[in-house]
Amino acid sequence: MVENTIKDMNKSIISIAEIKRKLPRQVNHNTLMLILEYLEKSNKIAATLKGITWIENNNPNLKRAINEGFEI
């Protein structure tokens, strides 16, 4: 639920307070912080002082280019 809310945001950066307002149900603050920590460790979000942004990219063409690419 939290993951989908962050992924579907129109803005590029969102605050924790905004995430809480956008969620369909109220989530405990400590639980939300654990979820955000998990998402950051799994490289799905980036958390900075300005806010949180979605960074995961599941594009198969990008993954193939990275795997088959070469260094210059």
A tleap script that builds the chain and sets N, CA, C and O, in Angstrom:
source leaprc.protein.ff14SB
mol = sequence {
  NMET VAL GLU ASN THR ILE LYS ASP MET ASN
  LYS SER ILE ILE SER ILE ALA GLU ILE LYS
  ARG LYS LEU PRO ARG GLN VAL ASN HIE ASN
  THR LEU MET LEU ILE LEU GLU TYR LEU GLU
  LYS SER ASN LYS ILE ALA ALA THR LEU LYS
  GLY ILE THR TRP ILE GLU ASN ASN ASN PRO
  ASN LEU LYS ARG ALA ILE ASN GLU GLY PHE
  GLU CILE
}
set mol.1.N position { 0.824 -1.180 0.000 }
set mol.1.CA position { 0.000 0.000 0.000 }
set mol.1.C position { 0.881 1.261 0.000 }
set mol.1.O position { 0.636 2.192 -0.768 }
set mol.2.N position { 1.889 1.285 0.852 }
set mol.2.CA position { 2.800 2.429 0.915 }
set mol.2.C position { 3.609 2.521 -0.374 }
set mol.2.O position { 3.788 3.605 -0.930 }
set mol.3.N position { 4.094 1.380 -0.841 }
set mol.3.CA position { 4.899 1.337 -2.062 }
set mol.3.C position { 4.113 1.893 -3.247 }
set mol.3.O position { 4.632 2.706 -4.011 }
set mol.4.N position { 2.880 1.463 -3.402 }
set mol.4.CA position { 2.047 1.931 -4.512 }
set mol.4.C position { 1.748 3.417 -4.401 }
set mol.4.O position { 1.706 4.115 -5.414 }
set mol.5.N position { 1.541 3.910 -3.189 }
set mol.5.CA position { 1.267 5.330 -2.984 }
set mol.5.C position { 2.452 6.175 -3.432 }
set mol.5.O position { 2.272 7.188 -4.107 }
set mol.6.N position { 3.660 5.767 -3.062 }
set mol.6.CA position { 4.853 6.531 -3.449 }
set mol.6.C position { 5.090 6.426 -4.950 }
set mol.6.O position { 5.429 7.414 -5.601 }
set mol.7.N position { 4.911 5.225 -5.498 }
set mol.7.CA position { 5.158 4.997 -6.922 }
set mol.7.C position { 4.204 5.804 -7.801 }
set mol.7.O position { 4.599 6.274 -8.868 }
set mol.8.N position { 2.965 5.968 -7.369 }
set mol.8.CA position { 1.947 6.611 -8.191 }
set mol.8.C position { 1.823 8.116 -7.949 }
set mol.8.O position { 0.876 8.730 -8.439 }
set mol.9.N position { 2.740 8.718 -7.218 }
set mol.9.CA position { 2.664 10.144 -6.933 }
set mol.9.C position { 2.945 10.962 -8.187 }
set mol.9.O position { 3.749 10.568 -9.030 }
set mol.10.N position { 2.274 12.104 -8.301 }
set mol.10.CA position { 2.493 13.007 -9.426 }
set mol.10.C position { 3.772 13.808 -9.245 }
set mol.10.O position { 4.447 14.143 -10.218 }
set mol.11.N position { 4.102 14.112 -7.997 }
set mol.11.CA position { 5.303 14.880 -7.698 }
set mol.11.C position { 6.515 13.966 -7.732 }
set mol.11.O position { 6.390 12.749 -7.594 }
set mol.12.N position { 7.687 14.554 -7.915 }
set mol.12.CA position { 8.896 13.743 -7.901 }
set mol.12.C position { 9.406 13.532 -6.489 }
set mol.12.O position { 10.046 12.518 -6.213 }
set mol.13.N position { 9.135 14.473 -5.584 }
set mol.13.CA position { 9.562 14.346 -4.192 }
set mol.13.C position { 8.341 14.517 -3.300 }
set mol.13.O position { 7.517 15.407 -3.512 }
set mol.14.N position { 8.237 13.643 -2.294 }
set mol.14.CA position { 7.101 13.666 -1.381 }
set mol.14.C position { 7.615 13.565 0.052 }
set mol.14.O position { 8.600 12.878 0.321 }
set mol.15.N position { 6.946 14.247 0.957 }
set mol.15.CA position { 7.336 14.190 2.367 }
set mol.15.C position { 6.589 13.054 3.068 }
set mol.15.O position { 5.618 12.511 2.541 }
set mol.16.N position { 7.058 12.709 4.253 }
set mol.16.CA position { 6.409 11.654 5.026 }
set mol.16.C position { 4.994 12.070 5.396 }
set mol.16.O position { 4.081 11.244 5.379 }
set mol.17.N position { 4.802 13.337 5.730 }
set mol.17.CA position { 3.464 13.828 6.061 }
set mol.17.C position { 2.510 13.677 4.874 }
set mol.17.O position { 1.349 13.309 5.053 }
set mol.18.N position { 2.995 13.959 3.670 }
set mol.18.CA position { 2.168 13.803 2.471 }
set mol.18.C position { 1.823 12.334 2.226 }
set mol.18.O position { 0.703 12.015 1.827 }
set mol.19.N position { 2.775 11.451 2.464 }
set mol.19.CA position { 2.509 10.014 2.304 }
set mol.19.C position { 1.394 9.595 3.241 }
set mol.19.O position { 0.480 8.874 2.840 }
set mol.20.N position { 1.461 10.042 4.487 }
set mol.20.CA position { 0.427 9.691 5.466 }
set mol.20.C position { -0.947 10.180 5.015 }
set mol.20.O position { -1.944 9.479 5.187 }
set mol.21.N position { -1.003 11.397 4.431 }
set mol.21.CA position { -2.295 11.943 3.971 }
set mol.21.C position { -2.831 11.190 2.761 }
set mol.21.O position { -4.045 11.046 2.613 }
set mol.22.N position { -1.943 10.709 1.895 }
set mol.22.CA position { -2.369 10.048 0.656 }
set mol.22.C position { -2.754 8.585 0.851 }
set mol.22.O position { -3.454 8.017 0.012 }
set mol.23.N position { -2.305 7.962 1.949 }
set mol.23.CA position { -2.620 6.550 2.165 }
set mol.23.C position { -4.116 6.362 2.386 }
set mol.23.O position { -4.749 7.187 3.044 }
set mol.24.N position { -4.692 5.284 1.845 }
set mol.24.CA position { -6.129 5.055 2.007 }
set mol.24.C position { -6.523 4.765 3.456 }
set mol.24.O position { -7.652 5.043 3.862 }
set mol.25.N position { -5.593 4.205 4.236 }
set mol.25.CA position { -5.858 3.951 5.656 }
set mol.25.C position { -4.728 4.556 6.460 }
set mol.25.O position { -3.624 4.757 5.955 }
set mol.26.N position { -5.023 4.847 7.729 }
set mol.26.CA position { -4.011 5.420 8.605 }
set mol.26.C position { -2.988 4.350 8.977 }
set mol.26.O position { -3.352 3.222 9.307 }
set mol.27.N position { -1.705 4.712 8.921 }
set mol.27.CA position { -0.618 3.789 9.245 }
set mol.27.C position { 0.148 4.372 10.425 }
set mol.27.O position { 0.415 5.573 10.473 }
set mol.28.N position { 0.496 3.517 11.366 }
set mol.28.CA position { 1.291 3.919 12.519 }
set mol.28.C position { 2.620 4.502 12.025 }
set mol.28.O position { 3.200 3.993 11.066 }
set mol.29.N position { 3.103 5.570 12.678 }
set mol.29.CA position { 4.331 6.239 12.247 }
set mol.29.C position { 5.527 5.289 12.272 }
set mol.29.O position { 6.324 5.275 11.334 }
set mol.30.N position { 5.660 4.492 13.340 }
set mol.30.CA position { 6.795 3.577 13.442 }
set mol.30.C position { 6.744 2.513 12.347 }
set mol.30.O position { 7.781 2.139 11.800 }
set mol.31.N position { 5.564 2.029 12.026 }
set mol.31.CA position { 5.404 1.049 10.954 }
set mol.31.C position { 5.779 1.667 9.616 }
set mol.31.O position { 6.460 1.038 8.806 }
set mol.32.N position { 5.339 2.886 9.385 }
set mol.32.CA position { 5.675 3.584 8.139 }
set mol.32.C position { 7.182 3.766 8.014 }
set mol.32.O position { 7.734 3.591 6.928 }
set mol.33.N position { 7.850 4.111 9.098 }
set mol.33.CA position { 9.299 4.293 9.058 }
set mol.33.C position { 10.012 2.976 8.741 }
set mol.33.O position { 11.008 2.979 8.018 }
set mol.34.N position { 9.523 1.863 9.263 }
set mol.34.CA position { 10.097 0.555 8.946 }
set mol.34.C position { 9.909 0.217 7.468 }
set mol.34.O position { 10.821 -0.296 6.820 }
set mol.35.N position { 8.730 0.506 6.949 }
set mol.35.CA position { 8.443 0.247 5.532 }
set mol.35.C position { 9.360 1.093 4.652 }
set mol.35.O position { 9.918 0.590 3.677 }
set mol.36.N position { 9.520 2.376 4.988 }
set mol.36.CA position { 10.384 3.263 4.208 }
set mol.36.C position { 11.844 2.812 4.281 }
set mol.36.O position { 12.569 2.895 3.290 }
set mol.37.N position { 12.271 2.339 5.443 }
set mol.37.CA position { 13.636 1.823 5.582 }
set mol.37.C position { 13.849 0.606 4.688 }
set mol.37.O position { 14.886 0.480 4.037 }
set mol.38.N position { 12.853 -0.295 4.660 }
set mol.38.CA position { 12.939 -1.474 3.785 }
set mol.38.C position { 13.010 -1.059 2.313 }
set mol.38.O position { 13.833 -1.583 1.562 }
set mol.39.N position { 12.151 -0.123 1.900 }
set mol.39.CA position { 12.138 0.317 0.510 }
set mol.39.C position { 13.454 0.980 0.116 }
set mol.39.O position { 13.909 0.838 -1.019 }
set mol.40.N position { 14.061 1.700 1.046 }
set mol.40.CA position { 15.341 2.338 0.750 }
set mol.40.C position { 16.461 1.301 0.633 }
set mol.40.O position { 17.316 1.411 -0.246 }
set mol.41.N position { 16.460 0.304 1.505 }
set mol.41.CA position { 17.493 -0.736 1.445 }
set mol.41.C position { 17.358 -1.603 0.199 }
set mol.41.O position { 18.350 -2.143 -0.292 }
set mol.42.N position { 16.134 -1.742 -0.319 }
set mol.42.CA position { 15.929 -2.540 -1.527 }
set mol.42.C position { 16.039 -1.692 -2.796 }
set mol.42.O position { 15.678 -2.144 -3.883 }
set mol.43.N position { 16.539 -0.456 -2.652 }
set mol.43.CA position { 16.785 0.470 -3.774 }
set mol.43.C position { 15.529 0.789 -4.582 }
set mol.43.O position { 15.585 0.919 -5.805 }
set mol.44.N position { 14.411 0.914 -3.900 }
set mol.44.CA position { 13.183 1.328 -4.579 }
set mol.44.C position { 12.914 2.809 -4.380 }
set mol.44.O position { 12.290 3.443 -5.231 }
set mol.45.N position { 13.380 3.374 -3.261 }
set mol.45.CA position { 13.203 4.798 -3.001 }
set mol.45.C position { 14.540 5.400 -2.594 }
set mol.45.O position { 15.472 4.695 -2.205 }
set mol.46.N position { 14.606 6.707 -2.694 }
set mol.46.CA position { 15.739 7.464 -2.175 }
set mol.46.C position { 15.175 8.474 -1.187 }
set mol.46.O position { 14.282 9.252 -1.523 }
set mol.47.N position { 15.698 8.459 0.025 }
set mol.47.CA position { 15.243 9.376 1.063 }
set mol.47.C position { 16.330 10.418 1.302 }
set mol.47.O position { 17.477 10.076 1.590 }
set mol.48.N position { 15.961 11.691 1.183 }
set mol.48.CA position { 16.890 12.789 1.410 }
set mol.48.C position { 16.264 13.767 2.394 }
set mol.48.O position { 15.161 13.535 2.888 }
set mol.49.N position { 16.959 14.850 2.678 }
set mol.49.CA position { 16.417 15.867 3.571 }
set mol.49.C position { 15.197 16.552 2.972 }
set mol.49.O position { 14.322 17.018 3.703 }
set mol.50.N position { 15.135 16.616 1.650 }
set mol.50.CA position { 14.010 17.269 0.984 }
set mol.50.C position { 12.778 16.386 0.903 }
set mol.50.O position { 11.662 16.896 0.801 }
set mol.51.N position { 12.955 15.072 0.946 }
set mol.51.CA position { 11.810 14.167 0.875 }
set mol.51.C position { 12.196 12.820 0.313 }
set mol.51.O position { 13.363 12.429 0.311 }
set mol.52.N position { 11.188 12.122 -0.162 }
set mol.52.CA position { 11.342 10.761 -0.660 }
set mol.52.C position { 10.949 10.726 -2.122 }
set mol.52.O position { 9.979 11.368 -2.525 }
set mol.53.N position { 11.696 9.980 -2.917 }
set mol.53.CA position { 11.374 9.847 -4.337 }
set mol.53.C position { 11.532 8.396 -4.772 }
set mol.53.O position { 12.357 7.663 -4.226 }
set mol.54.N position { 10.742 7.987 -5.751 }
set mol.54.CA position { 10.774 6.629 -6.288 }
set mol.54.C position { 11.895 6.536 -7.309 }
set mol.54.O position { 11.972 7.365 -8.215 }
set mol.55.N position { 12.783 5.521 -7.176 }
set mol.55.CA position { 13.921 5.407 -8.092 }
set mol.55.C position { 14.004 4.058 -8.795 }
set mol.55.O position { 14.835 3.886 -9.687 }
set mol.56.N position { 13.170 3.101 -8.417 }
set mol.56.CA position { 13.253 1.772 -9.042 }
set mol.56.C position { 12.833 1.860 -10.504 }
set mol.56.O position { 11.905 2.591 -10.851 }
set mol.57.N position { 13.527 1.107 -11.360 }
set mol.57.CA position { 13.210 1.070 -12.782 }
set mol.57.C position { 13.214 -0.384 -13.241 }
set mol.57.O position { 14.254 -1.043 -13.209 }
set mol.58.N position { 12.058 -0.886 -13.668 }
set mol.58.CA position { 11.931 -2.277 -14.098 }
set mol.58.C position { 11.939 -2.435 -15.616 }
set mol.58.O position { 11.475 -3.452 -16.131 }
set mol.59.N position { 12.450 -1.461 -16.323 }
set mol.59.CA position { 12.470 -1.506 -17.769 }
set mol.59.C position { 13.425 -2.616 -18.232 }
set mol.59.O position { 14.621 -2.542 -17.951 }
set mol.60.N position { 12.923 -3.646 -18.938 }
set mol.60.CA position { 13.799 -4.742 -19.364 }
set mol.60.C position { 14.872 -4.295 -20.355 }
set mol.60.O position { 15.964 -4.863 -20.362 }
set mol.61.N position { 14.596 -3.309 -21.180 }
set mol.61.CA position { 15.603 -2.800 -22.119 }
set mol.61.C position { 16.769 -2.157 -21.382 }
set mol.61.O position { 17.924 -2.323 -21.774 }
set mol.62.N position { 16.468 -1.423 -20.311 }
set mol.62.CA position { 17.523 -0.802 -19.518 }
set mol.62.C position { 18.379 -1.865 -18.837 }
set mol.62.O position { 19.606 -1.768 -18.835 }
set mol.63.N position { 17.734 -2.880 -18.259 }
set mol.63.CA position { 18.478 -3.950 -17.596 }
set mol.63.C position { 19.378 -4.696 -18.592 }
set mol.63.O position { 20.522 -5.023 -18.274 }
set mol.64.N position { 18.864 -4.958 -19.781 }
set mol.64.CA position { 19.653 -5.654 -20.804 }
set mol.64.C position { 20.837 -4.791 -21.237 }
set mol.64.O position { 21.941 -5.302 -21.420 }
set mol.65.N position { 20.613 -3.494 -21.400 }
set mol.65.CA position { 21.691 -2.595 -21.799 }
set mol.65.C position { 22.784 -2.538 -20.731 }
set mol.65.O position { 23.971 -2.480 -21.051 }
set mol.66.N position { 22.377 -2.556 -19.474 }
set mol.66.CA position { 23.367 -2.535 -18.391 }
set mol.66.C position { 24.155 -3.837 -18.363 }
set mol.66.O position { 25.375 -3.820 -18.200 }
set mol.67.N position { 23.462 -4.974 -18.523 }
set mol.67.CA position { 24.134 -6.258 -18.482 }
set mol.67.C position { 25.030 -6.500 -19.684 }
set mol.67.O position { 26.104 -7.084 -19.537 }
set mol.68.N position { 24.620 -6.068 -20.868 }
set mol.68.CA position { 25.378 -6.315 -22.084 }
set mol.68.C position { 26.287 -5.161 -22.478 }
set mol.68.O position { 27.058 -5.267 -23.432 }
set mol.69.N position { 26.194 -4.078 -21.753 }
set mol.69.CA position { 26.971 -2.897 -22.106 }
set mol.69.C position { 28.456 -3.092 -21.863 }
set mol.69.O position { 28.884 -4.117 -21.332 }
set mol.70.N position { 29.231 -2.102 -22.255 }
set mol.70.CA position { 30.667 -2.146 -22.075 }
set mol.70.C position { 31.150 -0.808 -21.549 }
set mol.70.O position { 30.500 0.219 -21.742 }
set mol.71.N position { 32.299 -0.827 -20.881 }
set mol.71.CA position { 32.868 0.390 -20.336 }
set mol.71.C position { 33.737 1.073 -21.391 }
set mol.71.O position { 34.387 0.419 -22.206 }
set mol.72.N position { 33.730 2.365 -21.352 }
set mol.72.CA position { 34.544 3.140 -22.287 }
set mol.72.C position { 35.828 3.544 -21.594 }
set mol.72.O position { 36.672 4.208 -22.196 }
savepdb mol mol.pdb
quit
